[in-house]
C-alpha cells in the first residue's frame, strides 16, 4: 500500500504550559517508533518555550520548524501530530493550528485541573466541534482526587466523561493504571517505577488487583472504579466524534503510563480527516481534486535565502510532487517542486500526500496564512481566525532611509501571522498590533537580525482594535470621517477602528447599531 492511501490521524495536543505536553509528545513519538530516545524532541519547559517561541537564536529556527508537525506511523496509520506553541502570547498561532486538525488531546495536570490556557484552547476546539481525548497527567505525584477532576471537566467544560484508564493509587502510592476496556493492569516490576508490565485481568476482573497491589490500595481502587463505572458514561464513539463526550485516560507521561492506551485510542477511535468548511461549499476528503489551506507560515529559516515555508493542510485529493496548484486569493498558479514533510527529526521532500497531511511549501513570500489552494476551483476555506490585537504600538525607525526595508519586514512578518500591520489614514507611521508583548520583542529582534533595521515602539492612546463592517456604505463613511484619527486599514484594505478603551468600544457599538465592530476576522 503506498503511503497516500493509508489512513490518517491528524491531531494536536493542547494544554496549559507545564502540564506535560512535551513529555507526552516524546512518549507518543517513541510509541510510534519515530524517535529512539526520549528527550530527543526538544528541551522542556521554559527553556524550550524561549526557544521555539522567542525564536531569538537563528540555529534554533530549525528546531521550531521541524517540531511544528511530526509525522510517524502507528499500526499502519499515518499520524500527523501538530505542535502548538506553549506561551499564551503566541496563542493565535495555536488557534490557527487547531483549524488544521481533526482531533485533539487535552493534557491536564492532576494537581491543577483545568487551567486558564486549557480552557481557552478548549473553547476553540468546541467552536469547531473537535473531538477531544483527555489525558490527566502526573499521577505519580500527589494530585487532586480523580472524581473531583472528572467533575470539574464535566461541569466547567460541559462534556460527558467516559473514563477509559483509571489510576491505581496516586503519588507515593501510585502502582499503575487499570485499562477499563481491556481489563488490563498497567504496572511496573519496581514499585513506583516506569511502566514496563501489563497484567491481563480478563479472567479475574478487578478482583485480580488484590493479588497485585497491597490490599489497601486495591480495595480503594476497586471501589472507585466501580463507582466511576456507575457515575460516568460508557465510551460512545459517536458522541466523542461529535465533540460531546471525552474519553479520559489517567496516566503519567514521565513514567510512560497510559501512553499506549492513548495512542491505541487515537488509532481506533479518533476521526479520519473530516470534511472542511469552505465557501461556497464544504469540501469532502474523498474528492479527487487537491485542495488545502495554509495555517502557518514560517519565514527566514535560511537567513541567506530569505526563504519561507508555508504549512498547508491538505483537505482533499492526492497531492503529487511537482503539481501545479492555484492560489485562489491571487488567481496565480504555484508549482510545488519540493514539498516538505516533517518527520520527527528530519524534514524530507515527499513524493505524494493525502488529505490530513501537512506539507511545507517553500516560497519567496507569496503565500499567506489563510490562503486556499485548489486545482482551479474558486474555493475559500473558512474559519481561520485572526484576532483583534490588544496591544497597539506605533513603529519608529532609527534610520529613516531604511523605510523600504521596514515595509518589507512588516509585510513579511504580518504574512507569517506574527504581527498585524495597520496603515493610519492620517500620518505615515505604521501601527503594529499584537496579542502578547513577547511578540513585540520578537519583532524587534527579527527586524534587527534578518532585515538589519533598528526599530522601536511608541505607545498609542488606544487599547483595542476591531474591524468595521456595515451593509450601508454611507453610514460607515460618516462614522469613519468622524473618527478619522482612530481609523486605520489592515493589509487587506479593510477598515479598522482603534478604541481608547473597552468602554469607548462598547459605547460606540451601542450608538452605531448598524455597524459591526468585530473582534475576530476570518482570513482567506
Ligand atoms: P509542557 O510541554 O506542557 O510545558 O510540559 P513539559 O512536558 O515540559 O513538562 C513540564 C514539567 O512536568 C517537566 O518538569 C516534566 O518533567 C514534568 N512532567 C511531565 N510529565 C510528568 C509526569 O507524568 N510526572 C511527573 N512527576 N512530572 C512530569 P520540569 O521540572 O520542568 O523539567 P525536568 O527538570 O523535570 O525535566
mmCIF file of N, CA and C and ligand atoms in Angstrom, residues 15-24 44-45 48-49 137-141 251-255, ligand 1:
data_model
loop_
_atom_site.group_PDB
_atom_site.id
_atom_site.type_symbol
_atom_site.label_atom_id
_atom_site.label_comp_id
_atom_site.label_asym_id
_atom_site.label_seq_id
_atom_site.Cartn_x
_atom_site.Cartn_y
_atom_site.Cartn_z
ATOM 1 N N UNK A 15 -2.713 22.166 26.001
ATOM 2 C CA UNK A 15 -2.532 22.127 27.451
ATOM 3 C C UNK A 15 -2.086 23.484 27.958
ATOM 4 N N UNK A 16 -2.169 23.657 29.232
ATOM 5 C CA UNK A 16 -1.571 24.808 29.884
ATOM 6 C C UNK A 16 -0.070 24.527 29.957
ATOM 7 N N UNK A 17 0.790 25.554 29.856
ATOM 8 C CA UNK A 17 2.227 25.282 29.986
ATOM 9 C C UNK A 17 2.533 24.466 31.252
ATOM 10 N N UNK A 18 3.460 23.526 31.092
ATOM 11 C CA UNK A 18 3.942 22.693 32.195
ATOM 12 C C UNK A 18 3.043 21.514 32.559
ATOM 13 N N UNK A 19 1.950 21.338 31.850
ATOM 14 C CA UNK A 19 1.096 20.186 32.159
ATOM 15 C C UNK A 19 1.726 18.886 31.679
ATOM 16 N N UNK A 20 2.671 19.001 30.720
ATOM 17 C CA UNK A 20 3.369 17.796 30.271
ATOM 18 C C UNK A 20 3.231 17.503 28.784
ATOM 19 N N UNK A 21 2.917 18.530 28.000
ATOM 20 C CA UNK A 21 2.726 18.332 26.562
ATOM 21 C C UNK A 21 3.993 17.799 25.890
ATOM 22 N N UNK A 22 5.127 18.392 26.210
ATOM 23 C CA UNK A 22 6.372 17.964 25.575
ATOM 24 C C UNK A 22 6.705 16.529 25.946
ATOM 25 N N UNK A 23 6.554 16.230 27.208
ATOM 26 C CA UNK A 23 6.869 14.881 27.673
ATOM 27 C C UNK A 23 5.962 13.862 26.977
ATOM 28 N N UNK A 24 4.697 14.175 26.901
ATOM 29 C CA UNK A 24 3.763 13.256 26.260
ATOM 30 C C UNK A 24 4.056 13.123 24.759
ATOM 31 N N UNK A 44 12.747 21.021 27.492
ATOM 32 C CA UNK A 44 11.452 21.201 28.141
ATOM 33 C C UNK A 44 11.250 22.576 28.720
ATOM 34 N N UNK A 45 10.027 22.771 29.120
ATOM 35 C CA UNK A 45 9.666 23.906 29.969
ATOM 36 C C UNK A 45 10.069 25.256 29.400
ATOM 37 N N UNK A 48 12.579 25.557 26.500
ATOM 38 C CA UNK A 48 12.072 25.268 25.173
ATOM 39 C C UNK A 48 11.149 26.382 24.671
ATOM 40 N N UNK A 49 10.319 26.874 25.580
ATOM 41 C CA UNK A 49 9.401 27.930 25.138
ATOM 42 C C UNK A 49 10.181 29.139 24.671
ATOM 43 N N UNK A 137 -2.499 13.910 33.670
ATOM 44 C CA UNK A 137 -1.078 13.568 33.799
ATOM 45 C C UNK A 137 -0.557 13.702 35.234
ATOM 46 N N UNK A 138 0.587 13.111 35.430
ATOM 47 C CA UNK A 138 1.380 13.232 36.670
ATOM 48 C C UNK A 138 0.757 12.512 37.863
ATOM 49 N N UNK A 139 0.151 11.352 37.594
ATOM 50 C CA UNK A 139 -0.445 10.593 38.699
ATOM 51 C C UNK A 139 0.617 10.026 39.646
ATOM 52 N N UNK A 140 1.860 10.024 39.182
ATOM 53 C CA UNK A 140 2.939 9.548 40.055
ATOM 54 C C UNK A 140 3.258 10.585 41.133
ATOM 55 N N UNK A 141 2.620 11.735 41.032
ATOM 56 C CA UNK A 141 2.771 12.759 42.070
ATOM 57 C C UNK A 141 1.458 12.905 42.802
ATOM 58 N N UNK A 251 -2.814 8.954 33.707
ATOM 59 C CA UNK A 251 -1.516 8.346 33.479
ATOM 60 C C UNK A 251 -0.377 9.195 33.991
ATOM 61 N N UNK A 252 0.798 8.804 33.585
ATOM 62 C CA UNK A 252 1.993 9.576 33.894
ATOM 63 C C UNK A 252 2.856 9.549 32.644
ATOM 64 N N UNK A 253 2.942 10.701 31.994
ATOM 65 C CA UNK A 253 3.712 10.750 30.753
ATOM 66 C C UNK A 253 5.174 10.447 31.052
ATOM 67 N N UNK A 254 5.641 10.996 32.153
ATOM 68 C CA UNK A 254 7.045 10.825 32.514
ATOM 69 C C UNK A 254 7.390 9.353 32.669
ATOM 70 N N UNK A 255 6.491 8.601 33.289
ATOM 71 C CA UNK A 255 6.781 7.191 33.545
ATOM 72 C C UNK A 255 6.125 6.257 32.532
HETATM 73 P P1 LIG B 1 4.800 21.389 28.723
HETATM 74 O O1 LIG B 1 5.383 20.958 27.422
HETATM 75 O O2 LIG B 1 3.316 21.153 28.792
HETATM 76 O O3 LIG B 1 5.155 22.750 29.147
HETATM 77 O O4 LIG B 1 5.351 20.417 29.873
HETATM 78 P P2 LIG B 1 6.654 19.521 29.923
HETATM 79 O O5 LIG B 1 6.458 18.242 29.197
HETATM 80 O O6 LIG B 1 7.812 20.354 29.574
HETATM 81 O O7 LIG B 1 6.610 19.147 31.471
HETATM 82 C C1 LIG B 1 6.628 20.131 32.493
HETATM 83 C C2 LIG B 1 7.266 19.542 33.732
HETATM 84 O O8 LIG B 1 6.447 18.479 34.232
HETATM 85 C C3 LIG B 1 8.624 18.935 33.488
HETATM 86 O O9 LIG B 1 9.335 19.149 34.669
HETATM 87 C C4 LIG B 1 8.323 17.465 33.315
HETATM 88 O O10 LIG B 1 9.405 16.636 33.631
HETATM 89 C C5 LIG B 1 7.207 17.289 34.306
HETATM 90 N N1 LIG B 1 6.347 16.149 33.978
HETATM 91 C C6 LIG B 1 5.753 15.858 32.799
HETATM 92 N N2 LIG B 1 5.039 14.725 32.895
HETATM 93 C C7 LIG B 1 5.166 14.285 34.168
HETATM 94 C C8 LIG B 1 4.667 13.156 34.886
HETATM 95 O O11 LIG B 1 3.944 12.303 34.370
HETATM 96 N N3 LIG B 1 5.021 13.059 36.187
HETATM 97 C C9 LIG B 1 5.826 13.972 36.809
HETATM 98 N N4 LIG B 1 6.119 13.782 38.083
HETATM 99 N N5 LIG B 1 6.320 15.048 36.159
HETATM 100 C C10 LIG B 1 6.001 15.196 34.861
HETATM 101 P P3 LIG B 1 10.472 20.258 34.788
HETATM 102 O O12 LIG B 1 10.810 20.377 36.195
HETATM 103 O O13 LIG B 1 10.072 21.496 34.032
HETATM 104 O O14 LIG B 1 11.605 19.630 33.973
HETATM 105 P P4 LIG B 1 12.552 18.490 34.474
HETATM 106 O O15 LIG B 1 13.612 19.246 35.134
HETATM 107 O O16 LIG B 1 11.745 17.615 35.405
HETATM 108 O O17 LIG B 1 12.924 17.813 33.218
#
